[in-house]
XYZ file of C-alpha atoms in Angstrom:
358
model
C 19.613 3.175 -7.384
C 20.184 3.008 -3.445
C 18.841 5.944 -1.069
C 19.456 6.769 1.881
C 15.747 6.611 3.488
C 14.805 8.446 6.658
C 12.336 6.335 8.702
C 9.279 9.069 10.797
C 6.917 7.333 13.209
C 5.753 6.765 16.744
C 6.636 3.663 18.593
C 3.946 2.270 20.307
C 5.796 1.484 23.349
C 7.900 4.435 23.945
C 4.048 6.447 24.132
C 3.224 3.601 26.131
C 5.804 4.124 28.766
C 5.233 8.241 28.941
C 1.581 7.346 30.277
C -0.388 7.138 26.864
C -3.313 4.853 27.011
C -3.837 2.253 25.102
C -6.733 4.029 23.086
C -4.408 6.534 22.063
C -1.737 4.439 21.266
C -4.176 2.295 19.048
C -2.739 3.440 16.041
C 1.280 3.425 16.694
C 3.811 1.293 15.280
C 5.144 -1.842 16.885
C 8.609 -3.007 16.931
C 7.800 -5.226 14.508
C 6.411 -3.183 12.268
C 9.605 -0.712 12.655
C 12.318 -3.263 12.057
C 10.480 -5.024 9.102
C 10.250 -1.871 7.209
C 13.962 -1.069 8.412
C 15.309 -4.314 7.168
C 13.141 -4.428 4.367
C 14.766 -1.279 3.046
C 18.548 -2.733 4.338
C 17.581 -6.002 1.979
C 16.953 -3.621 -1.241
C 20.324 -2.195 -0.534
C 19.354 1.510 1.100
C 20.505 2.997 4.197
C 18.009 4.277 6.592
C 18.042 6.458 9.205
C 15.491 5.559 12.116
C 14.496 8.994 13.266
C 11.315 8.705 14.891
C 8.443 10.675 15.934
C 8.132 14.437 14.763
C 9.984 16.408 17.549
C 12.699 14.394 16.684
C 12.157 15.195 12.988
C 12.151 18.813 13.762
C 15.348 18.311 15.773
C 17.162 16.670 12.466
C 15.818 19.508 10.419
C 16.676 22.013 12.928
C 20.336 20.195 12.536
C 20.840 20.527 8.868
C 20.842 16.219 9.294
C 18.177 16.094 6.487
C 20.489 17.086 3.843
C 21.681 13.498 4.014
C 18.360 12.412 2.895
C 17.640 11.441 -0.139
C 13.919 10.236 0.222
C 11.473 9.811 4.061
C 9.425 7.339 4.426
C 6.524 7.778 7.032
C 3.815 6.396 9.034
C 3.203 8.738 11.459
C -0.168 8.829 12.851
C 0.586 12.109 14.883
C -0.649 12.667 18.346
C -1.986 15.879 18.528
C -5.062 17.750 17.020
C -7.310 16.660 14.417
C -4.861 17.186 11.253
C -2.367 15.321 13.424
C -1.733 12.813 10.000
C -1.075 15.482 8.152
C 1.716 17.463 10.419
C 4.758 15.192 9.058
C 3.906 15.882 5.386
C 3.084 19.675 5.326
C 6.642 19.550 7.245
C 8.539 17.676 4.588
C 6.930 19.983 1.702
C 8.023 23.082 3.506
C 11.876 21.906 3.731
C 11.193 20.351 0.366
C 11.842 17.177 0.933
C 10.794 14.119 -1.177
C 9.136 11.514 0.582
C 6.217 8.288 0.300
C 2.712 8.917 0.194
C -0.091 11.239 -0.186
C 0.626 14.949 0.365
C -0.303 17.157 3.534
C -3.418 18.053 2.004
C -5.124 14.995 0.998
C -4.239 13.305 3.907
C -5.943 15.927 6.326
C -8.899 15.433 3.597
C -9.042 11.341 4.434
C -8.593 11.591 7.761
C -11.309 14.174 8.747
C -14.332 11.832 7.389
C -16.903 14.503 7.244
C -14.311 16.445 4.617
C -13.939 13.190 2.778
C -17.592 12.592 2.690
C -18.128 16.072 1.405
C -15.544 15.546 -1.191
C -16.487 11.841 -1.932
C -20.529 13.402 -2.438
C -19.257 16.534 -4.985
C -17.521 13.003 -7.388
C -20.534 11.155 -6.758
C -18.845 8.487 -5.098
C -21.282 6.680 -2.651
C -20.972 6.837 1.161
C -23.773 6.517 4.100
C -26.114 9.829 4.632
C -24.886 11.599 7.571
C -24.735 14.642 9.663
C -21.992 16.294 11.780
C -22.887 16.224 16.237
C -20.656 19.543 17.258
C -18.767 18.808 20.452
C -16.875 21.830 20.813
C -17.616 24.320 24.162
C -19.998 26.267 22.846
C -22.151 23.309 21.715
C -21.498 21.726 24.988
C -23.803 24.210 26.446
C -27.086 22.933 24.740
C -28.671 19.326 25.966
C -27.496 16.499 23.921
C -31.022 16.142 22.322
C -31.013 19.665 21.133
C -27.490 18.969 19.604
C -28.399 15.750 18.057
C -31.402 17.297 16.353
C -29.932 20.295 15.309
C -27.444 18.648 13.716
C -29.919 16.303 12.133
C -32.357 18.856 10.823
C -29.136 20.944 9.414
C -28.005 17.693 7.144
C -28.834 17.857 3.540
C -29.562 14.105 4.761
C -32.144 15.148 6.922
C -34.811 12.483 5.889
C -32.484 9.663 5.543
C -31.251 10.628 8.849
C -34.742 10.097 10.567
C -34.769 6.013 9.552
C -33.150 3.925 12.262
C -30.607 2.411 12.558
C -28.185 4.815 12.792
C -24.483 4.552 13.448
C -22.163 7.164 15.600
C -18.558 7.336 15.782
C -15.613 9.989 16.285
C -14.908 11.723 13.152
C -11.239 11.518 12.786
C -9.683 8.407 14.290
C -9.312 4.754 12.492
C -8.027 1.393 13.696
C -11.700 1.046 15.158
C -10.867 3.881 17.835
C -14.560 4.978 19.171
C -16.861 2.256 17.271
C -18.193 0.071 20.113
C -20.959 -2.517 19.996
C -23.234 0.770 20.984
C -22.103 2.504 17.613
C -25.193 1.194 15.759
C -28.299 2.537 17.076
C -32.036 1.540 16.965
C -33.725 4.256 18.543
C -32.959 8.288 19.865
C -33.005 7.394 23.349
C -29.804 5.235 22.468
C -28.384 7.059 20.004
C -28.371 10.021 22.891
C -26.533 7.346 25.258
C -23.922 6.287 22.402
C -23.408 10.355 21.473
C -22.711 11.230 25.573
C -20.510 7.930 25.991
C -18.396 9.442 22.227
C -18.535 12.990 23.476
C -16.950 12.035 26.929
C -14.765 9.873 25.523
C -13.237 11.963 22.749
C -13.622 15.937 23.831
C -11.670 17.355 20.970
C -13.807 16.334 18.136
C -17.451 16.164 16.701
C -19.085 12.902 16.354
C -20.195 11.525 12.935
C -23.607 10.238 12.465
C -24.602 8.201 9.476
C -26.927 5.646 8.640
C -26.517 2.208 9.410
C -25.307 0.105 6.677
C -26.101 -3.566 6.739
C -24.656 -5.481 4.238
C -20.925 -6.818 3.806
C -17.559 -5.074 4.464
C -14.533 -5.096 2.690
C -11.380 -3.446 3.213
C -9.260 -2.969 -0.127
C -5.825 -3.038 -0.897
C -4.543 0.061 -3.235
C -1.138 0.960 -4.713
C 0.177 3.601 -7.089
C -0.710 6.798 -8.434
C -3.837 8.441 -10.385
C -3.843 6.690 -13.613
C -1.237 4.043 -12.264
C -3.191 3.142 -9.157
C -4.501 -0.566 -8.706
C -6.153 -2.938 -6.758
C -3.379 -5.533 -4.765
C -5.787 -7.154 -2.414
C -9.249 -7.204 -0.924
C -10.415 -8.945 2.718
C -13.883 -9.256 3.688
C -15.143 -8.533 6.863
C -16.788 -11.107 8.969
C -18.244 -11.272 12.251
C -18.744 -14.287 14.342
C -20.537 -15.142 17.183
C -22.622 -17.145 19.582
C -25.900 -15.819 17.414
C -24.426 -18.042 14.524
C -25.322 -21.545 16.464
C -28.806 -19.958 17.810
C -27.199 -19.488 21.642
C -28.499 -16.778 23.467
C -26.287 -14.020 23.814
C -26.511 -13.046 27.646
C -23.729 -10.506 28.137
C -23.029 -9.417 24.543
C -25.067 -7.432 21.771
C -25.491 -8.925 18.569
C -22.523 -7.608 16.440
C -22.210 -7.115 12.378
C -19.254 -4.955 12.515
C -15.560 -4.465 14.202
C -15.363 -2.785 16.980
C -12.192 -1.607 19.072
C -12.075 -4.070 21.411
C -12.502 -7.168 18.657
C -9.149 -5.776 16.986
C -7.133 -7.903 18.220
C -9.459 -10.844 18.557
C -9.541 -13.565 15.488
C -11.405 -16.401 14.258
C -11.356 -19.513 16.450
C -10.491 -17.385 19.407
C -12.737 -16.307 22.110
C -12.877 -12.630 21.856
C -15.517 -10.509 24.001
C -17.856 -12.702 25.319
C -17.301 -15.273 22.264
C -17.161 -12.642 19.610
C -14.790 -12.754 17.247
C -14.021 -11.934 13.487
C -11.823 -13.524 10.183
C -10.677 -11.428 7.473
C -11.819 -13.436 4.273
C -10.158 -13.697 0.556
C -12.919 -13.579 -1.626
C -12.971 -15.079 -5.120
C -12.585 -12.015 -7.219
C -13.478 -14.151 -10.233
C -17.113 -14.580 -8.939
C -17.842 -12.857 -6.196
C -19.319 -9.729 -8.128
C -19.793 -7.733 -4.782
C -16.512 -7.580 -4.156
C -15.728 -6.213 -7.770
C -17.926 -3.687 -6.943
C -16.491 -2.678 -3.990
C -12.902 -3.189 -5.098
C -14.266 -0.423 -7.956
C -16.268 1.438 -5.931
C -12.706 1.885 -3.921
C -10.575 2.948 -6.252
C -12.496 5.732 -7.495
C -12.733 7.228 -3.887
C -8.542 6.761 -3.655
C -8.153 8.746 -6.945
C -10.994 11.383 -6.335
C -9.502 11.841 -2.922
C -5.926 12.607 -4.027
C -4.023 9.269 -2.789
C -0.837 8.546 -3.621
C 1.369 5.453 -3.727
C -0.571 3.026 -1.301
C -3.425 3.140 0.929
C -6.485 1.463 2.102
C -10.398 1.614 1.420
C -12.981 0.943 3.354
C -15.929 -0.292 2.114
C -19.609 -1.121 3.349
C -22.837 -2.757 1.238
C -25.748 -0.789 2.323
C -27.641 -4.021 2.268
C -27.932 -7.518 1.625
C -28.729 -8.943 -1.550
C -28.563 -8.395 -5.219
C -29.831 -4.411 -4.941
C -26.479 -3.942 -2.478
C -24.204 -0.776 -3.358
C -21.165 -0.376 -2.739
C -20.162 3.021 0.036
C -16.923 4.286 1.388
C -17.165 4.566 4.985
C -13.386 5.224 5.425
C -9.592 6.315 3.625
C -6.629 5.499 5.110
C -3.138 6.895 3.275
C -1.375 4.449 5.433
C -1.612 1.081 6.674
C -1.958 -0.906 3.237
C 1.340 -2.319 2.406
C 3.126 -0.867 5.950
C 2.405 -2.753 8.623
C 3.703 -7.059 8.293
C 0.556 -8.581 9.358
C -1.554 -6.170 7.911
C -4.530 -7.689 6.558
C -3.766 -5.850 2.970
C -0.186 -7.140 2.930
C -1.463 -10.579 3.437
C -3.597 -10.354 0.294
C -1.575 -9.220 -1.657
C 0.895 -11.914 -0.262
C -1.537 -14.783 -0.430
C -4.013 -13.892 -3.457
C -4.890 -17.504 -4.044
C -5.554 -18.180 -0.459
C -9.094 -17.584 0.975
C -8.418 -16.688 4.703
C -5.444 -15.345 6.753
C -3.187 -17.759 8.013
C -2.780 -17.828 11.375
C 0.035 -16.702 12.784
């Protein structure tokens, strides 16, 4: 049957152009990314109707033009406010309109990561011990050691939370937005340092604070629904730097995870200060960590209300044969949207054990 598809998202450069920075525009859509969905659609025979970011949305509905519509199709990240991924969803279910992907609800839920940790702790799903850093006005007024250890003591993680290292980042944003080679922490003094730095740098939210987790990193590949949901793909995080040959590392802090600014670095190519990282295809016949964590994954996208495709997360707490699995973060979009998107590419290239380059 052919639809006629309605397109929602932000292009990268249009936000770009009105002044956005480029930490705000981290998460957008590309051209690319908009015309391969577009003709990707036009090849299975549907029409679709590029409309764009929400206003625009608001305008169609405002216009009656969604009547037209048989089906949307979104990736928008939002701009504002901190259930800004959920504002083109709760929209569609209010004028009732079908469309891809989890509803408003559980998206809010995955992309507020101290909700999704709550919820992901009541299914007994694993994820890192952690506490919640307030950043609103009022909190603003007490000294950043006061808030840190309030915060702490408050935790139900309390004792965990008093082993270093610890690891601080902004509670809802993704694409690596806020994690800096300061994220991981080995004392209070820095994690005080890393907290200002997060604080300044993103006003409107708290700041999460978990512990550290050391071992390997997968992100995970997931499409479908509830019973129907599986497993497409799986990449494995890996970091690479001048620490592997035994240099010394003058201007750059050991690194073991991706940070912002090593998005759009990749193996073989000199990133920040020689840093750079691959996206692995493990052997999913042997490699029993990655089992796990493929698992381990798809119980957090069922608990956590997914629908139809998204992307896990997922962190070893440590290295070795007592390593378990934890979701450090959900994303309800990303998966199967984006061309070069590391999930696409597995489940393009299953048989292949790194990314081609491009």
């Amino acid at each position: 049957m052919k639809y006629t598809i309605a397109l929602v998202y932000e292009r990268k450069s249009e936000y770009l152009t009105r002044g956005f920075s480029k930490d705000e525009c981290a998460e957008l859509e590309d051209n690319e990314t908009i015309d391969a969905l577009t003709s990707t659609l036009h090849s299975l025979g549907h029409t679709v109707v590029q409309v764009g970011h929400i206003k625009n949305l608001v305008a169609c509905l405002a216009k009656g033009s969604h009547e037209a519509w048989d089906l949307v199709f979104s990736t928008s990240e939002g701009i504002h406010g901190l259930a800004r991924e959920a504002q083109v969803p709760a929209l569609l279910e209010a004028y009732e309109i079908p469309f891809v992907g989890p509803d408003a609800a559980s998206t809010m839920l995955c992309h507020d990561k101290s909700k999704a940790k709550l919820s992901l702790e009541h299914f007994a799903i694993p994820t890192a011990p952690w506490c919640l850093v307030s950043n609103d006005r009022d909190s603003r007024a007490f000294s950043m050691p006061d808030r840190v250890a309030s915060a702490k003591d408050s935790s139900r993680h309390a004792h965990a939370l008093k082993i270093y290292p610890l690891f601080a980042k902004p509670v809802a944003e993704g694409s690596s937005k806020g994690i800096y080679p300061c994220s991981k922490v080995e004392c209070q003094s820095e994690l005080e340092q890393t907290m200002s730095l997060l604080c300044t740098q993103y006003p409107d939210q708290a700041i999460l604070v978990e512990s550290y987790l050391a071992g390997r990193e997968f992100t995970v590949g997931i499409l479908g629904t509830a019973s129907r949901a599986r497993v497409i793909g799986a990449f494995e995080i890996r970091i690479h730097g001048p620490w592997e040959k035994g240099e010394a590392a003058q201007r750059t802090k050991e690194v073991e995870f991706l940070t912002s600014d090593l998005k759009d670095t990749w193996e073989g190519v000199d990133g920040i200060d020689g840093v750079s990282y691959e996206e692995f295809m493990p052997d999913m016949e042997s490699d029993s960590e990655a089992q796990e964590a493929c698992e381990r994954a798809l119980q957090a996208y069922t608990a956590l209300g997914c629908r139809d495709f998204g992307r896990i997360d997922v962190r070893l707490d440590t290295k070795g044969s007592s390593a378990v699995p934890h979701i450090i973060e959900v994303r309800r979009i990303g998966a199967v949207c984006r061309p070069n998107d590391d999930c696409t590419d597995a489940w393009r290239l299953d048989q292949s054990k790194t990314r081609p380059s491009s």
